GROMACS .gro file of C-alpha atoms in nm:
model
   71
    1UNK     CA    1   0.000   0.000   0.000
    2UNK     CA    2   0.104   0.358  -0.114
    3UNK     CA    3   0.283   0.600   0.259
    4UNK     CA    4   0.047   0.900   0.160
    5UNK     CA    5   0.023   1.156   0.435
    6UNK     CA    6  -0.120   1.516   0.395
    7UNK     CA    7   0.185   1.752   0.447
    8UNK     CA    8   0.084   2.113   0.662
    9UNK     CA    9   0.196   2.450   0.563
   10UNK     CA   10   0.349   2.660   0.805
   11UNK     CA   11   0.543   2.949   0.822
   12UNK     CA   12   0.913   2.916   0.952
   13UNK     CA   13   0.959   3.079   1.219
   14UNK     CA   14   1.253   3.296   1.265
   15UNK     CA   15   1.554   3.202   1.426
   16UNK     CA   16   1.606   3.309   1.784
   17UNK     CA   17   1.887   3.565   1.827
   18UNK     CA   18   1.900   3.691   1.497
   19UNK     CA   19   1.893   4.124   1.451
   20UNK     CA   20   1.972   4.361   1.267
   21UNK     CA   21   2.382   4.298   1.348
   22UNK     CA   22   2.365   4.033   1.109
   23UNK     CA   23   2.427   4.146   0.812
   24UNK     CA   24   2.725   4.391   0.965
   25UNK     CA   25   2.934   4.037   0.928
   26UNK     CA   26   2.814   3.906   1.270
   27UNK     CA   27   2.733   3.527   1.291
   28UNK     CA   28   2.585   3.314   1.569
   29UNK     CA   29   2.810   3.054   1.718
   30UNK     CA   30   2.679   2.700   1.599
   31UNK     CA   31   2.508   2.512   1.862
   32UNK     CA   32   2.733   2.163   1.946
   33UNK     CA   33   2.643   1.792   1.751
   34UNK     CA   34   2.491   1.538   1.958
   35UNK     CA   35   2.695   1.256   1.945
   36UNK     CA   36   2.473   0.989   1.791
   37UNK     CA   37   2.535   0.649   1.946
   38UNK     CA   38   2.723   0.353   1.750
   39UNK     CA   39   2.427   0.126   1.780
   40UNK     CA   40   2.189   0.431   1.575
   41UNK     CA   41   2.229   0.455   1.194
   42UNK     CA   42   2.102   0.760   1.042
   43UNK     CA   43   1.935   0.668   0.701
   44UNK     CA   44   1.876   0.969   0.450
   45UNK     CA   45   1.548   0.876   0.303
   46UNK     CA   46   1.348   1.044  -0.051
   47UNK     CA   47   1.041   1.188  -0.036
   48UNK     CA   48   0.784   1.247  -0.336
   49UNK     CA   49   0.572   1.544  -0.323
   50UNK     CA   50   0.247   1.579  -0.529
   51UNK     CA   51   0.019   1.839  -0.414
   52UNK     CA   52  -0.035   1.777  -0.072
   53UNK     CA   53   0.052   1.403  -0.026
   54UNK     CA   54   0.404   1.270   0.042
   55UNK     CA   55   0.519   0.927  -0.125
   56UNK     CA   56   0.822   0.700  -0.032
   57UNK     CA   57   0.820   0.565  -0.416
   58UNK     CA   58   0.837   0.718  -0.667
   59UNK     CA   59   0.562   0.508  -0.824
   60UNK     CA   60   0.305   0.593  -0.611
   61UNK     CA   61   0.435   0.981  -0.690
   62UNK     CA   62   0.368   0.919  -1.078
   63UNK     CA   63   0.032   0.806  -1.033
   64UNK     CA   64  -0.107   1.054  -0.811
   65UNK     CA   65   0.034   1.271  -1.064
   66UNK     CA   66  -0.136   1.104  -1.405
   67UNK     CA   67  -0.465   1.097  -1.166
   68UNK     CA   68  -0.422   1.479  -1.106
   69UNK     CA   69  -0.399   1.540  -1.465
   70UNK     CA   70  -0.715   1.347  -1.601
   71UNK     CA   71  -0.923   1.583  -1.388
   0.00000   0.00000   0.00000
């Protein structure tokens, strides 16, 4: 079966300590990594947008897509 989920809209919000010193060459120090255990992979994952559904294939993706455009 097809991952479809409905994906909100929502303003980002703007980042906390930011002012008009920044663009006199002034950065914010980068917060620090959390170390990420040995036993936790990260996985990079591909989403498919169509409208306002998300799809892990691509397939699923193409055919939301050719149903969008009989209508």
């Amino acid at each position: 079966m097809a991952e479809m989920s409905a994906v909100p809209t929502a303003a980002i919000p703007a980042q906390p300590g930011t002012g008009q010193w920044e663009s006199e060459g002034g950065a914010l120090k980068p917060g620090m990594p959390i170390p990420v255990p040995e036993a936790i992979l990260a996985v990079t994952t591909v989403q498919y947008r169509v409208g306002p559904y998300s799809y892990s294939r691509l397939e699923d993706a193409m055919a939301q897509l050719e149903r969008l455009s009989r209508k």
